[in-house]
Amino acid sequence: MDTKLVNSLYKKAVGYTVTEKTTEYSPEGEVIKRKVTSKHYPPDIVALKAYLELISSGEDYEKLSDEELESEKERLLKELEGMKSGSDQTERESEV
């Protein structure tokens, strides 16, 4: 399976934020204005379902109800937050 595809599907499944930077220039090439905006894309239950089907070890997520999928999504998000905070802690420790 293409890793880039799986990572993109995962990103859409759990939600993500994009930062866009726009710079306007004068005719002389000088910067007139810089604008930085952030846009948040919320988690997508359909992408989560597809992702779980790709990585599942024989579990049949097709048969889960929307409530069960939502519950599984919340469980996975909490697990990922734990992994993220653990890696943040490791990064802080390595900086010391």
Coordinates of C-alpha atoms in Angstrom, one line a residue, residues 26-81:
S26 CA 4.5 46.4 -5.0
P27 CA 5.5 46.8 -8.6
E28 CA 9.0 47.5 -7.4
G29 CA 9.1 44.1 -5.7
E30 CA 8.8 45.4 -2.1
V31 CA 6.6 43.5 0.3
I32 CA 3.4 45.4 0.9
K33 CA 1.4 43.0 3.0
R34 CA 1.8 39.5 4.5
K35 CA -1.2 37.5 5.6
V36 CA -1.1 34.2 7.6
T37 CA -4.3 32.3 8.0
S38 CA -5.1 29.0 9.5
K39 CA -7.9 26.7 8.4
H40 CA -9.0 23.7 10.4
Y41 CA -10.5 20.6 8.7
P42 CA -12.4 18.5 11.2
P43 CA -12.2 14.7 11.4
D44 CA -14.0 12.9 8.7
I45 CA -15.9 9.8 9.8
V46 CA -16.0 8.3 6.2
A47 CA -12.2 8.7 6.0
L48 CA -11.8 7.2 9.4
K49 CA -13.9 4.2 8.3
A50 CA -11.8 3.7 5.2
Y51 CA -8.5 4.1 7.2
L52 CA -9.7 1.5 9.7
E53 CA -10.5 -0.9 7.0
L54 CA -7.1 -0.5 5.5
I55 CA -5.2 -1.1 8.7
S56 CA -7.6 -3.5 10.4
S57 CA -6.4 -6.9 11.4
G58 CA -9.5 -8.7 10.2
E59 CA -12.0 -6.5 12.1
D60 CA -15.1 -5.7 10.1
Y61 CA -15.8 -2.0 10.5
E62 CA -18.4 -2.1 7.7
K63 CA -20.9 -3.6 10.2
L64 CA -20.4 -0.9 12.9
S65 CA -23.1 1.6 13.5
D66 CA -22.4 5.4 13.3
E67 CA -22.4 5.5 17.1
E68 CA -19.9 2.7 17.3
L69 CA -17.7 4.3 14.7
E70 CA -17.9 7.6 16.5
S71 CA -16.9 5.8 19.7
E72 CA -14.0 4.1 18.0
K73 CA -12.9 7.4 16.5
E74 CA -12.9 9.0 20.0
R75 CA -10.9 6.1 21.4
L76 CA -8.3 6.3 18.6
L77 CA -8.0 10.1 18.9
K78 CA -7.4 9.8 22.7
E79 CA -4.8 7.1 21.9
L80 CA -3.1 9.4 19.4
E81 CA -3.1 12.3 21.8

